[in-house]
Each structure stands twice: as structure tokens, then as C-alpha cells.
GROMACS .gro file of C-alpha atoms in nm:
model
  504
    1MET     CA    1  -0.032   0.055  -0.012
    2VAL     CA    2   0.272   0.261   0.086
    3GLN     CA    3   0.502   0.138  -0.208
    4ASN     CA    4   0.189   0.169  -0.423
    5THR     CA    5   0.103   0.550  -0.328
    6MET     CA    6   0.422   0.604  -0.347
    7ILE     CA    7   0.373   0.540  -0.732
    8ASP     CA    8   0.038   0.734  -0.818
    9THR     CA    9   0.225   1.067  -0.697
   10ASN     CA   10   0.534   1.018  -0.857
   11LYS     CA   11   0.466   0.895  -1.175
   12SER     CA   12   0.613   1.183  -1.381
   13ALA     CA   13   0.891   1.056  -1.228
   14PRO     CA   14   1.196   0.874  -1.364
   15LYS     CA   15   1.321   0.464  -1.297
   16ALA     CA   16   1.570   0.503  -1.138
   17THR     CA   17   1.459   0.792  -0.915
   18ARG     CA   18   1.110   0.576  -0.900
   19THR     CA   19   1.361   0.288  -0.792
   20ALA     CA   20   1.584   0.466  -0.528
   21LYS     CA   21   1.289   0.535  -0.375
   22VAL     CA   22   1.170   0.196  -0.321
   23LEU     CA   23   1.464   0.034  -0.188
   24ALA     CA   24   1.494   0.365   0.020
   25LEU     CA   25   1.099   0.237   0.202
   26SER     CA   26   1.296  -0.178   0.172
   27LEU     CA   27   1.594  -0.058   0.356
   28GLY     CA   28   1.439   0.026   0.730
   29SER     CA   29   1.186  -0.319   0.703
   30SER     CA   30   1.485  -0.536   0.605
   31LEU     CA   31   1.679  -0.382   0.874
   32SER     CA   32   1.500  -0.428   1.109
   33MET     CA   33   1.533  -0.774   1.026
   34VAL     CA   34   1.852  -0.841   0.942
   35ALA     CA   35   1.899  -0.582   1.277
   36SER     CA   36   1.629  -0.847   1.470
   37ILE     CA   37   1.833  -1.189   1.318
   38VAL     CA   38   2.158  -1.057   1.483
   39PHE     CA   39   1.987  -0.938   1.774
   40GLY     CA   40   1.872  -1.302   1.800
   41MET     CA   41   2.198  -1.410   1.715
   42VAL     CA   42   2.338  -1.283   1.997
   43ALA     CA   43   2.089  -1.301   2.281
   44SER     CA   44   2.058  -1.647   2.188
   45ARG     CA   45   2.404  -1.781   2.308
   46TRP     CA   46   2.382  -1.574   2.561
   47LEU     CA   47   2.056  -1.587   2.725
   48SER     CA   48   1.816  -1.834   2.907
   49LYS     CA   49   1.536  -1.975   2.644
   50HIS     CA   50   1.245  -1.752   2.946
   51ASP     CA   51   1.477  -1.497   2.969
   52TYR     CA   52   1.517  -1.474   2.534
   53ALA     CA   53   1.130  -1.540   2.535
   54THR     CA   54   0.998  -1.260   2.759
   55ILE     CA   55   1.217  -1.050   2.542
   56ARG     CA   56   1.023  -1.135   2.214
   57GLN     CA   57   0.702  -1.147   2.400
   58THR     CA   58   0.736  -0.824   2.555
   59PHE     CA   59   0.716  -0.607   2.207
   60LEU     CA   60   0.495  -0.955   2.035
   61ALA     CA   61   0.139  -0.697   2.190
   62TYR     CA   62   0.230  -0.442   2.042
   63GLU     CA   63   0.388  -0.528   1.739
   64PHE     CA   64  -0.002  -0.775   1.742
   65VAL     CA   65  -0.206  -0.482   1.768
   66VAL     CA   66  -0.058  -0.182   1.576
   67PRO     CA   67  -0.174  -0.236   1.199
   68LEU     CA   68  -0.478  -0.173   1.392
   69LEU     CA   69  -0.372   0.135   1.639
   70MET     CA   70  -0.234   0.267   1.256
   71LEU     CA   71  -0.565   0.183   1.041
   72GLY     CA   72  -0.311   0.347   0.743
   73LEU     CA   73  -0.231   0.624   0.853
   74PRO     CA   74   0.157   0.664   0.733
   75ASN     CA   75  -0.052   0.592   0.404
   76ALA     CA   76  -0.214   0.810   0.411
   77VAL     CA   77   0.065   1.088   0.366
   78TYR     CA   78   0.123   0.985   0.045
   79TYR     CA   79  -0.226   1.059  -0.098
   80PHE     CA   80  -0.319   1.472   0.090
   81LEU     CA   81   0.058   1.634   0.128
   82PRO     CA   82   0.102   1.669  -0.276
   83ARG     CA   83  -0.205   1.765  -0.241
   84GLU     CA   84  -0.209   2.041  -0.007
   85GLU     CA   85  -0.108   2.333  -0.156
   86ASN     CA   86  -0.138   2.573   0.242
   87CYS     CA   87  -0.086   2.448   0.489
   88LYS     CA   88   0.092   2.149   0.448
   89ARG     CA   89   0.274   2.125   0.808
   90GLY     CA   90  -0.102   2.094   0.936
   91VAL     CA   91  -0.092   1.802   0.690
   92ILE     CA   92   0.104   1.620   0.921
   93ILE     CA   93   0.016   1.798   1.251
   94ASP     CA   94  -0.400   1.600   1.171
   95ASN     CA   95  -0.183   1.266   1.143
   96MET     CA   96   0.036   1.202   1.463
   97ALA     CA   97  -0.219   1.327   1.689
   98LEU     CA   98  -0.431   1.057   1.510
   99LEU     CA   99  -0.174   0.858   1.509
  100VAL     CA  100  -0.114   0.960   1.897
  101CYS     CA  101  -0.415   0.890   2.001
  102GLY     CA  102  -0.350   0.548   1.906
  103GLY     CA  103  -0.103   0.465   2.112
  104LEU     CA  104  -0.333   0.655   2.367
  105LEU     CA  105  -0.521   0.303   2.344
  106PHE     CA  106  -0.255   0.065   2.379
  107SER     CA  107  -0.050   0.219   2.700
  108LEU     CA  108  -0.434   0.279   2.892
  109PHE     CA  109  -0.460  -0.074   2.737
  110ILE     CA  110  -0.200  -0.168   2.967
  111ALA     CA  111  -0.213   0.124   3.250
  112PHE     CA  112  -0.526  -0.085   3.300
  113GLY     CA  113  -0.423  -0.394   3.356
  114GLY     CA  114  -0.352  -0.509   3.016
  115HIS     CA  115   0.055  -0.652   3.101
  116GLN     CA  116  -0.155  -0.945   3.360
  117LEU     CA  117  -0.423  -1.038   3.146
  118LEU     CA  118  -0.104  -1.107   2.877
  119ALA     CA  119   0.033  -1.266   3.155
  120MET     CA  120  -0.154  -1.521   3.286
  121ARG     CA  121  -0.173  -1.598   2.876
  122PHE     CA  122   0.090  -1.590   2.839
  123ASP     CA  123   0.197  -1.866   3.086
  124ASN     CA  124   0.500  -1.570   3.165
  125PRO     CA  125   0.491  -1.393   3.457
  126ASP     CA  126   0.765  -1.191   3.422
  127LEU     CA  127   0.552  -0.961   3.153
  128ARG     CA  128   0.419  -0.830   3.491
  129THR     CA  129   0.689  -0.693   3.474
  130THR     CA  130   0.777  -0.576   3.147
  131LEU     CA  131   0.505  -0.464   2.990
  132PRO     CA  132   0.393  -0.137   3.225
  133TRP     CA  133   0.731  -0.011   3.106
  134LEU     CA  134   0.517  -0.020   2.693
  135LEU     CA  135   0.322   0.258   2.825
  136PRO     CA  136   0.551   0.489   2.702
  137TYR     CA  137   0.701   0.378   2.360
  138PRO     CA  138   0.382   0.376   2.083
  139LEU     CA  139   0.320   0.748   2.244
  140PHE     CA  140   0.739   0.850   2.141
  141VAL     CA  141   0.719   0.557   1.850
  142MET     CA  142   0.362   0.592   1.685
  143PRO     CA  143   0.333   0.983   1.568
  144ILE     CA  144   0.646   0.942   1.397
  145ALA     CA  145   0.560   0.669   1.193
  146GLY     CA  146   0.518   0.835   0.829
  147LEU     CA  147   0.838   0.967   0.828
  148ALA     CA  148   0.894   0.835   0.541
  149ALA     CA  149   0.637   0.884   0.395
  150VAL     CA  150   0.724   1.227   0.433
  151LEU     CA  151   1.076   1.193   0.347
  152VAL     CA  152   1.019   1.016   0.008
  153CYS     CA  153   0.742   1.322  -0.083
  154ALA     CA  154   1.038   1.614  -0.015
  155ASP     CA  155   1.263   1.373  -0.289
  156ARG     CA  156   1.460   1.244   0.054
  157THR     CA  157   1.554   0.925   0.064
  158ARG     CA  158   1.935   0.894   0.105
  159THR     CA  159   1.756   1.146   0.472
  160LEU     CA  160   1.529   0.902   0.521
  161ALA     CA  161   1.796   0.556   0.391
  162VAL     CA  162   2.063   0.708   0.670
  163TYR     CA  163   1.878   0.730   0.927
  164ASN     CA  164   1.713   0.420   0.886
  165VAL     CA  165   2.010   0.279   0.916
  166VAL     CA  166   2.149   0.481   1.199
  167LEU     CA  167   1.878   0.359   1.382
  168SER     CA  168   1.901   0.013   1.353
  169LEU     CA  169   2.301   0.078   1.408
  170ALA     CA  170   2.252   0.172   1.729
  171LEU     CA  171   1.843  -0.017   1.896
  172THR     CA  172   2.085  -0.296   1.764
  173ILE     CA  173   2.431  -0.309   1.921
  174ALA     CA  174   2.296  -0.066   2.165
  175SER     CA  175   2.076  -0.426   2.315
  176ILE     CA  176   2.331  -0.625   2.203
  177VAL     CA  177   2.559  -0.455   2.461
  178ALA     CA  178   2.298  -0.518   2.746
  179VAL     CA  179   2.273  -0.896   2.681
  180LEU     CA  180   2.666  -0.916   2.718
  181VAL     CA  181   2.621  -0.738   3.013
  182THR     CA  182   2.391  -0.801   3.251
  183GLU     CA  183   2.282  -1.118   3.083
  184SER     CA  184   1.947  -1.075   3.161
  185PHE     CA  185   1.583  -0.954   2.972
  186ALA     CA  186   1.516  -0.689   3.213
  187VAL     CA  187   1.803  -0.426   2.980
  188PRO     CA  188   1.798  -0.520   2.716
  189VAL     CA  189   1.413  -0.434   2.656
  190LEU     CA  190   1.502  -0.096   2.802
  191VAL     CA  191   1.680  -0.017   2.585
  192ARG     CA  192   1.489  -0.092   2.328
  193ILE     CA  193   1.248   0.169   2.459
  194ILE     CA  194   1.433   0.412   2.515
  195ILE     CA  195   1.660   0.383   2.167
  196PRO     CA  196   1.382   0.547   1.974
  197ALA     CA  197   1.278   0.760   2.254
  198LEU     CA  198   1.638   0.941   2.164
  199PHE     CA  199   1.581   0.918   1.781
  200LEU     CA  200   1.226   1.157   1.792
  201PRO     CA  201   1.290   1.487   1.821
  202ILE     CA  202   1.550   1.363   1.513
  203ALA     CA  203   1.254   1.220   1.298
  204LEU     CA  204   1.061   1.585   1.398
  205TYR     CA  205   1.364   1.812   1.312
  206LEU     CA  206   1.383   1.569   0.951
  207ILE     CA  207   0.980   1.568   0.899
  208PHE     CA  208   0.930   1.966   0.967
  209THR     CA  209   1.246   2.065   0.806
  210SER     CA  210   1.127   1.855   0.541
  211VAL     CA  211   0.817   2.028   0.490
  212PRO     CA  212   0.714   2.365   0.484
  213GLY     CA  213   0.527   2.655   0.581
  214PRO     CA  214   0.293   2.752   0.914
  215MET     CA  215   0.199   2.536   1.245
  216ARG     CA  216  -0.146   2.561   1.321
  217TRP     CA  217  -0.338   2.281   1.566
  218PRO     CA  218  -0.455   2.026   1.503
  219ARG     CA  219  -0.840   2.006   1.205
  220TRP     CA  220  -1.115   1.790   1.311
  221THR     CA  221  -1.279   1.796   0.951
  222SER     CA  222  -0.914   1.695   0.792
  223MET     CA  223  -0.876   1.434   1.035
  224ILE     CA  224  -1.235   1.295   0.992
  225GLU     CA  225  -1.159   1.264   0.643
  226MET     CA  226  -0.837   1.217   0.703
  227VAL     CA  227  -0.959   0.927   0.850
  228ARG     CA  228  -1.248   0.752   0.582
  229TYR     CA  229  -0.937   0.806   0.368
  230SER     CA  230  -0.719   0.586   0.557
  231VAL     CA  231  -0.919   0.310   0.691
  232PRO     CA  232  -1.104   0.134   0.355
  233LEU     CA  233  -0.757   0.137   0.173
  234GLY     CA  234  -0.549   0.048   0.429
  235LEU     CA  235  -0.771  -0.220   0.603
  236ALA     CA  236  -0.668  -0.500   0.361
  237THR     CA  237  -0.256  -0.434   0.466
  238MET     CA  238  -0.401  -0.418   0.858
  239LEU     CA  239  -0.538  -0.698   0.834
  240GLY     CA  240  -0.211  -0.903   0.611
  241SER     CA  241  -0.044  -0.775   0.934
  242ILE     CA  242  -0.233  -0.936   1.208
  243THR     CA  243  -0.238  -1.235   0.978
  244LEU     CA  244   0.172  -1.233   0.967
  245GLN     CA  245   0.188  -1.164   1.428
  246MET     CA  246  -0.150  -1.432   1.453
  247HIS     CA  247   0.104  -1.767   1.487
  248SER     CA  248   0.406  -1.649   1.751
  249LEU     CA  249   0.068  -1.451   1.905
  250ILE     CA  250  -0.107  -1.802   1.962
  251VAL     CA  251   0.217  -1.978   2.051
  252ALA     CA  252   0.290  -1.717   2.242
  253SER     CA  253  -0.083  -1.783   2.387
  254ILE     CA  254  -0.040  -2.232   2.403
  255CYS     CA  255   0.345  -2.269   2.407
  256THR     CA  256   0.541  -2.237   2.747
  257PRO     CA  257   0.795  -1.901   2.694
  258GLU     CA  258   1.106  -2.177   2.642
  259ASP     CA  259   0.947  -2.341   2.363
  260PHE     CA  260   0.815  -1.984   2.189
  261ALA     CA  261   1.176  -1.943   2.181
  262VAL     CA  262   1.220  -2.164   1.997
  263TYR     CA  263   0.977  -2.197   1.746
  264ILE     CA  264   1.056  -1.736   1.759
  265ASN     CA  265   1.407  -1.871   1.617
  266GLY     CA  266   1.254  -2.086   1.315
  267ALA     CA  267   1.056  -1.882   1.208
  268MET     CA  268   1.204  -1.613   1.032
  269GLU     CA  269   1.200  -1.446   0.714
  270ILE     CA  270   1.523  -1.414   0.489
  271PRO     CA  271   1.591  -1.078   0.474
  272ILE     CA  272   1.624  -1.082   0.127
  273ILE     CA  273   1.335  -1.172   0.010
  274GLY     CA  274   1.155  -0.856   0.108
  275ILE     CA  275   1.511  -0.627  -0.125
  276VAL     CA  276   1.393  -0.846  -0.311
  277THR     CA  277   1.029  -0.891  -0.370
  278GLY     CA  278   0.932  -0.520  -0.342
  279SER     CA  279   1.211  -0.416  -0.551
  280ILE     CA  280   1.140  -0.568  -0.826
  281THR     CA  281   0.724  -0.568  -0.851
  282THR     CA  282   0.694  -0.256  -0.715
  283VAL     CA  283   0.910  -0.075  -0.959
  284VAL     CA  284   0.695  -0.312  -1.259
  285PHE     CA  285   0.414  -0.199  -1.128
  286ALA     CA  286   0.390   0.083  -1.180
  287GLU     CA  287   0.485   0.003  -1.571
  288MET     CA  288   0.150  -0.280  -1.575
  289ALA     CA  289  -0.138  -0.018  -1.384
  290ALA     CA  290   0.030   0.195  -1.681
  291LEU     CA  291  -0.051  -0.082  -2.005
  292CYS     CA  292  -0.305  -0.193  -1.838
  293ALA     CA  293  -0.446   0.128  -1.801
  294LYS     CA  294  -0.419   0.139  -2.215
  295GLY     CA  295  -0.611  -0.141  -2.225
  296ASP     CA  296  -0.276  -0.308  -2.282
  297LYS     CA  297  -0.266  -0.552  -2.101
  298MET     CA  298  -0.093  -0.842  -2.279
  299ALA     CA  299   0.172  -0.663  -2.249
  300ALA     CA  300   0.116  -0.654  -1.873
  301LEU     CA  301   0.118  -0.996  -1.787
  302GLN     CA  302   0.401  -1.031  -1.999
  303LEU     CA  303   0.584  -0.770  -1.708
  304PHE     CA  304   0.411  -0.985  -1.461
  305HIS     CA  305   0.604  -1.297  -1.585
  306LYS     CA  306   0.927  -1.123  -1.625
  307ALA     CA  307   0.884  -1.041  -1.271
  308SER     CA  308   0.794  -1.361  -1.142
  309ILE     CA  309   1.105  -1.513  -1.355
  310LYS     CA  310   1.403  -1.253  -1.183
  311SER     CA  311   1.247  -1.308  -0.874
  312ALA     CA  312   1.271  -1.650  -0.914
  313CYS     CA  313   1.616  -1.680  -1.025
  314ILE     CA  314   1.712  -1.516  -0.660
  315LEU     CA  315   1.509  -1.735  -0.425
  316PHE     CA  316   1.457  -2.030  -0.584
  317PRO     CA  317   1.799  -2.097  -0.527
  318THR     CA  318   1.803  -1.964  -0.194
  319MET     CA  319   1.527  -2.177  -0.083
  320CYS     CA  320   1.689  -2.523  -0.254
  321PHE     CA  321   1.999  -2.381  -0.054
  322LEU     CA  322   1.847  -2.370   0.259
  323LEU     CA  323   1.675  -2.624   0.237
  324ALA     CA  324   2.000  -2.918   0.280
  325THR     CA  325   2.197  -2.634   0.498
  326ALA     CA  326   1.970  -2.563   0.726
  327SER     CA  327   2.075  -2.759   0.958
  328PRO     CA  328   2.400  -2.624   1.002
  329PHE     CA  329   2.289  -2.241   0.950
  330ILE     CA  330   2.011  -2.229   1.232
  331VAL     CA  331   2.311  -2.385   1.446
  332PHE     CA  332   2.545  -2.118   1.345
  333LEU     CA  333   2.267  -1.894   1.397
  334TYR     CA  334   2.127  -1.964   1.723
  335SER     CA  335   2.399  -2.258   1.840
  336GLU     CA  336   2.296  -2.592   1.909
  337GLN     CA  337   2.096  -2.520   2.231
  338TYR     CA  338   1.819  -2.422   1.965
  339HIS     CA  339   1.879  -2.721   1.684
  340ALA     CA  340   1.492  -2.775   1.764
  341SER     CA  341   1.409  -2.410   1.544
  342VAL     CA  342   1.464  -2.646   1.222
  343VAL     CA  343   1.172  -2.830   1.179
  344PRO     CA  344   1.012  -2.506   1.168
  345PHE     CA  345   1.230  -2.313   0.933
  346VAL     CA  346   1.251  -2.585   0.719
  347ILE     CA  347   0.903  -2.552   0.697
  348TYR     CA  348   0.912  -2.181   0.643
  349LEU     CA  349   1.142  -2.155   0.352
  350PHE     CA  350   0.830  -2.339   0.163
  351VAL     CA  351   0.667  -1.940   0.158
  352LEU     CA  352   0.923  -1.859  -0.101
  353PRO     CA  353   0.805  -2.022  -0.429
  354VAL     CA  354   0.499  -1.823  -0.319
  355ARG     CA  355   0.707  -1.422  -0.273
  356ILE     CA  356   0.858  -1.441  -0.627
  357VAL     CA  357   0.544  -1.196  -0.731
  358VAL     CA  358   0.357  -0.891  -0.543
  359TYR     CA  359   0.032  -1.096  -0.610
  360GLY     CA  360  -0.173  -0.707  -0.464
  361ALA     CA  361   0.009  -0.551  -0.662
  362ALA     CA  362  -0.105  -0.738  -1.006
  363LEU     CA  363  -0.429  -0.720  -0.883
  364MET     CA  364  -0.409  -0.350  -0.798
  365ALA     CA  365  -0.314  -0.289  -1.086
  366LEU     CA  366  -0.583  -0.445  -1.286
  367GLY     CA  367  -0.839  -0.279  -1.050
  368MET     CA  368  -0.887  -0.556  -0.816
  369SER     CA  369  -0.839  -0.431  -0.464
  370ARG     CA  370  -1.187  -0.531  -0.327
  371ALA     CA  371  -1.053  -0.854  -0.415
  372ILE     CA  372  -0.625  -0.816  -0.137
  373LEU     CA  373  -0.993  -0.708   0.109
  374VAL     CA  374  -1.095  -1.026   0.000
  375ARG     CA  375  -0.827  -1.215   0.031
  376SER     CA  376  -0.707  -1.090   0.317
  377PHE     CA  377  -1.015  -1.153   0.531
  378PHE     CA  378  -1.035  -1.501   0.457
  379ASP     CA  379  -0.607  -1.544   0.528
  380LEU     CA  380  -0.637  -1.391   0.902
  381ALA     CA  381  -0.988  -1.650   0.907
  382ILE     CA  382  -0.860  -1.964   0.796
  383ASN     CA  383  -0.477  -1.952   0.942
  384ALA     CA  384  -0.624  -1.848   1.245
  385VAL     CA  385  -0.802  -2.094   1.248
  386LEU     CA  386  -0.564  -2.357   1.151
  387CYS     CA  387  -0.321  -2.209   1.368
  388PHE     CA  388  -0.488  -2.239   1.718
  389VAL     CA  389  -0.613  -2.636   1.603
  390LEU     CA  390  -0.297  -2.771   1.477
  391VAL     CA  391  -0.066  -2.579   1.799
  392LYS     CA  392  -0.283  -2.736   2.036
  393THR     CA  393  -0.281  -3.068   1.849
  394VAL     CA  394   0.122  -3.087   1.762
  395GLY     CA  395   0.302  -2.836   1.931
  396TYR     CA  396   0.465  -2.480   1.848
  397VAL     CA  397   0.523  -2.708   1.450
  398GLY     CA  398   0.129  -2.670   1.352
  399ALA     CA  399   0.123  -2.236   1.410
  400ALA     CA  400   0.435  -2.362   1.076
  401LEU     CA  401   0.259  -2.597   0.899
  402ALA     CA  402  -0.072  -2.335   0.933
  403THR     CA  403   0.133  -2.067   0.736
  404ILE     CA  404   0.211  -2.334   0.407
  405ILE     CA  405  -0.185  -2.478   0.478
  406THR     CA  406  -0.337  -2.105   0.438
  407LEU     CA  407  -0.081  -1.987   0.154
  408TYR     CA  408  -0.153  -2.363  -0.053
  409ILE     CA  409  -0.534  -2.405  -0.060
  410TRP     CA  410  -0.682  -2.051  -0.007
  411THR     CA  411  -0.435  -1.805  -0.102
  412ILE     CA  412  -0.258  -1.854  -0.371
  413PRO     CA  413  -0.586  -2.083  -0.568
  414PHE     CA  414  -0.761  -1.732  -0.533
  415ASN     CA  415  -0.500  -1.444  -0.655
  416LEU     CA  416  -0.388  -1.670  -0.939
  417ASN     CA  417  -0.813  -1.665  -1.000
  418LYS     CA  418  -0.821  -1.324  -0.949
  419ILE     CA  419  -0.530  -1.238  -1.207
  420SER     CA  420  -0.580  -1.460  -1.474
  421ALA     CA  421  -0.934  -1.384  -1.462
  422GLY     CA  422  -0.824  -1.051  -1.499
  423PHE     CA  423  -0.596  -1.072  -1.771
  424GLY     CA  424  -0.876  -1.281  -1.959
  425VAL     CA  425  -0.643  -1.587  -1.916
  426THR     CA  426  -0.602  -1.942  -1.806
  427TRP     CA  427  -0.518  -2.003  -1.488
  428ARG     CA  428  -0.209  -2.166  -1.669
  429GLU     CA  429  -0.120  -1.937  -1.764
  430SER     CA  430  -0.115  -1.633  -1.505
  431LEU     CA  431   0.161  -1.779  -1.485
  432PRO     CA  432   0.538  -1.864  -1.682
  433PHE     CA  433   0.524  -2.155  -1.472
  434LYS     CA  434   0.762  -2.393  -1.700
  435SER     CA  435   1.027  -2.120  -1.665
  436LEU     CA  436   1.015  -2.121  -1.343
  437PHE     CA  437   0.967  -2.501  -1.214
  438SER     CA  438   1.237  -2.541  -1.489
  439ILE     CA  439   1.420  -2.329  -1.228
  440LEU     CA  440   1.284  -2.500  -0.944
  441LEU     CA  441   1.491  -2.775  -1.119
  442VAL     CA  442   1.799  -2.626  -1.166
  443CYS     CA  443   1.810  -2.561  -0.799
  444MET     CA  444   1.681  -2.925  -0.777
  445LEU     CA  445   1.911  -3.089  -0.931
  446CYS     CA  446   2.229  -2.898  -0.701
  447MET     CA  447   2.142  -2.955  -0.427
  448PRO     CA  448   2.357  -3.220  -0.361
  449LEU     CA  449   2.659  -3.025  -0.399
  450ALA     CA  450   2.569  -2.800  -0.068
  451VAL     CA  451   2.419  -3.202   0.110
  452LEU     CA  452   2.833  -3.248   0.039
  453GLY     CA  453   2.993  -2.955   0.126
  454ALA     CA  454   2.794  -2.879   0.483
  455TYR     CA  455   2.772  -3.266   0.522
  456THR     CA  456   3.056  -3.426   0.455
  457PHE     CA  457   3.339  -3.346   0.669
  458PRO     CA  458   3.290  -3.326   1.092
  459LEU     CA  459   3.319  -2.889   1.122
  460ILE     CA  460   3.114  -2.660   1.349
  461PRO     CA  461   2.884  -2.440   1.087
  462PHE     CA  462   3.040  -2.164   0.965
  463TRP     CA  463   3.248  -2.366   0.755
  464GLN     CA  464   2.978  -2.637   0.623
  465MET     CA  465   2.747  -2.359   0.599
  466THR     CA  466   3.096  -2.231   0.376
  467PHE     CA  467   3.202  -2.520   0.173
  468ALA     CA  468   2.816  -2.575   0.046
  469SER     CA  469   2.806  -2.187  -0.069
  470VAL     CA  470   3.159  -2.262  -0.280
  471LEU     CA  471   2.982  -2.576  -0.404
  472TYR     CA  472   2.619  -2.467  -0.483
  473TRP     CA  473   2.592  -2.091  -0.576
  474PRO     CA  474   2.823  -2.060  -0.867
  475ILE     CA  475   2.733  -2.362  -1.038
  476VAL     CA  476   2.325  -2.312  -1.008
  477ALA     CA  477   2.454  -1.921  -1.116
  478TYR     CA  478   2.584  -2.090  -1.327
  479LEU     CA  479   2.315  -2.272  -1.463
  480LEU     CA  480   2.025  -2.007  -1.404
  481TYR     CA  481   2.324  -1.834  -1.683
  482ARG     CA  482   2.321  -2.092  -1.914
  483THR     CA  483   1.994  -2.188  -2.011
  484LYS     CA  484   1.926  -1.785  -2.016
  485PHE     CA  485   1.697  -1.770  -1.681
  486LEU     CA  486   1.906  -1.517  -1.503
  487VAL     CA  487   2.047  -1.250  -1.633
  488LEU     CA  488   2.376  -1.050  -1.538
  489PRO     CA  489   2.517  -0.716  -1.564
  490VAL     CA  490   2.687  -0.657  -1.855
  491LYS     CA  491   3.006  -0.559  -1.702
  492LEU     CA  492   3.045  -0.879  -1.499
  493GLU     CA  493   2.924  -1.072  -1.879
  494ARG     CA  494   3.276  -0.897  -1.971
  495LEU     CA  495   3.478  -1.079  -1.711
  496LEU     CA  496   3.353  -1.422  -1.758
  497PRO     CA  497   3.571  -1.636  -2.071
  498VAL     CA  498   3.395  -1.675  -2.339
  499SER     CA  499   3.434  -2.081  -2.329
  500LEU     CA  500   3.197  -2.029  -1.991
  501LYS     CA  501   2.943  -1.815  -2.224
  502GLY     CA  502   2.863  -2.062  -2.490
  503ILE     CA  503   2.593  -1.923  -2.740
  504LYS     CA  504   2.431  -1.637  -2.655
   0.00000   0.00000   0.00000
């Protein structure tokens, strides 16, 4: 939603500028994922499973409800700010006022006994101590949620990238130091609350220096208009965000904190996924939307096919490599005591084939935004029911199984059905299945090389991953290049010997 709106307000921008904006938007979330993994690597080794789970569960409740509290309001900045001529800062102030009200709801929930309820539900008495510390947290995090939108609209994407990098580094380094020094959950939790508070003045400075004009008090009529715009368009995004957090909440509610710690380390998304799909698909979406508007749906469909093949050339090899090396990969990240995290990690790897395209981008280009809302609602409902039943039945592994089952029996069939109908083709023609299968086959045939490198000798996980990478990645990349699926940059291709280039 954020990226799509951004593109609409910058149609005249050149492709390079659009790509830079997409990358700037992707950078923050990708860095957050990397930072979370790095912090997890340290915390998993220095803290007990209970203390590590306490840190993750402390922020889980906030992460679960924040999409509802924000109501899609940060995205509204992309729409209202470029259209306001008289008082642009007024748009920001109205947006911040609404976000503060949303933050107050969470703070009041915690203040009036919510921490007791969550501590009991998660079977973790230490949350009675840590959750009250979150009382001020949404009040200095949520008001600046529109920072990315403001800086993108002001064409300050480099500033946004620098801010995201510095914040992620400060948060990660301070949290790691807190873990190493105290070997407890308390100080790391406080650090992860205090660091964002310290960055609040910087974010406010960037926001108001990027937007010219006078200041004013929030206006009720303007805020109502903003809510009316943001809620319907942001509803699918909110449902999608809640769906992503649902499995963690159910595992935390049913399983022990120790089992939750094992699960949460395995249930991670490889950071490269968001960069690849977000960058490729969002940039392509602008051209797809233009082609669909002209009525040239076949050209738009070909563009959709090209995006899927480009993504698949990165995501399919990544999936096959990690399937072959899941055990040393998880042990390398989180130590031997989290070896059980391999099971949910392997299950979640089967999300990768689904992520080669952002189906919502195609649906929006076809003017089928209502279909996204319907799909998101049933995604949440089906996943929640399956997750609860399977976690009750087989433990935390059931949450991972529920996600995969939901994707393959509902989400993907629904997407392909709607996209094929929108383009006027059969579902078999909605994606280049023959090419995708060929890419997957090449990657699968190379998996024994990764296995050979990882398990031939009894080495530490780092060297297992290194040898597996040396044997696997050059071969799979070369085969995808020779089969013309992988297109190398011209400068890199010139470095290849003529004998390796083959007939192009």
C-alpha cells in the first residue's frame, strides 16, 4: 500500500528515481530484519530460553495491535501531502494527532490491567514487570510513523536511508551490549524502548524541516477526512499485518516461553526476500498499471511474467540451498540449544516459491483492490483457525504448518483465479509455470552439492556453510545463466571467458 501510493504520486519521476525510492522504503524493514537476526544470534547464546522469550513476548503484543492502532494513517501522507497547497505542515500535524490517539489506546490497555492479562495468557510472570515499561513506547514511536512518507514526498530518500541505517545500528549495538553486560532480559528491554525515544527529536526535525509552511493546531474535519481515506484502503494491509503476527501470538498463548523461543527463531523470513520482491515487483507495478490503463493487458501480463522469473532466479536457489543446509544454518545463527528451530525454519522455507511476486500489485494494476480485501480477510480467518487447532494438536510446529496450508489451499489459488480472470487468460497462463519449474529443477539438481559441502566433514557450522556455498552457488548461478533465465550485468558478463558464455 505504501509503495503503491508512492508510485501514484510520482508518475512523472524517472525510473532510477522510482527505484531509489523503493529501495529506501525497503531498506528500513530489511535492516530491521537483519538487526533482529543479529540480536537473536547474541541473545540466544547469552540468555536462557525463558529470558530470550520474555524479550520477544514483551514487544509481541504491541507488534500485533499496531496495524489496527495506525489504521493505515502513515500511508495517507502519500495522498494528502502532495495535494495540500496552503499548509502542508497541517497535514503532518493531523496525521500525528491521530497516531497519538491510537498509541494512547495501547497505553491505556496496559495501564488498566492489560499487562496482567497478557502475562497470564503467555504463562510468563516476568511480563508483569516488562509490559508496564511499554506505557510511553507507542507515544513516541507511532507519531513519527509517517516519517518515510514525508521524506519520500520531499525527495529525501538518501536521508531516509541514512536514518534507517543509523537507527537500526544504534538499536542493535545497544541491545547486544546490554545482553552481554547483564545476561538478563530487563536492561535489553529498556534499551529497546529508550533508543527510539532518543531518536524522536531527530525524526521530528527531519519531518518538519522537509515540509515548508506555518504550523497550526489539529483540525477535526481534516482528521476525519484522513481517516475516511486511510481506513478502507489500509484495511487489507492491516489484515495482512495481523495475519503475519497471528501465529506468534497463538504459539505464545498456548506453548511455554521456552517453546516460543525455539519457534520464533525458526519462524523467520530471510531479509533478502523483502528486498527482492519489494524492489522488483513495485517498480514493475508502475508500468503494469500504465499498460492496464491503456488496455494493453497482454503486455502487462508479460511484464508480470518477467518479474516472477527475475525473483525466482534469486528465491528458488535460496530456498534449495537453505533446505540442504538448514541444520548448520540455524546452529550457526542461534547455537546448538536451538537446533529444534530447524523444523519450523524448514517448513517456512516453502513460503519462498509463493513470494516470487507480490500478487496484490497485479490485482491493483487490474483495478481489483476489493479482491485483495476479500483475500486478506479469509487469509486471517483460515490461518487463525488452522493455527489454533494445529498448535493445540502438534505443538508450535503446527503454526508453521498452518501458514503453509493456508497459502497453498487458499491464498495462491484465489490469487491465480482473480489474476487470470483480470487478464482474460487461463490460470495456467497467469504465471510462466514452465520456466519457473525449469528454474526450480536446476536448483534442486544442485542441492547435492550443498549437502556435500555441508556434511562431508565434521566441521563447525560456519565452515559447513562456507564449503556448501562454494560448491553450490557458482554452479547454480552458471546453470541459470546458460539456460538464459539469469541475466548478468554487462560488466560482469564481460569478465566471463568466452568458453563459459556459450551461445547466447
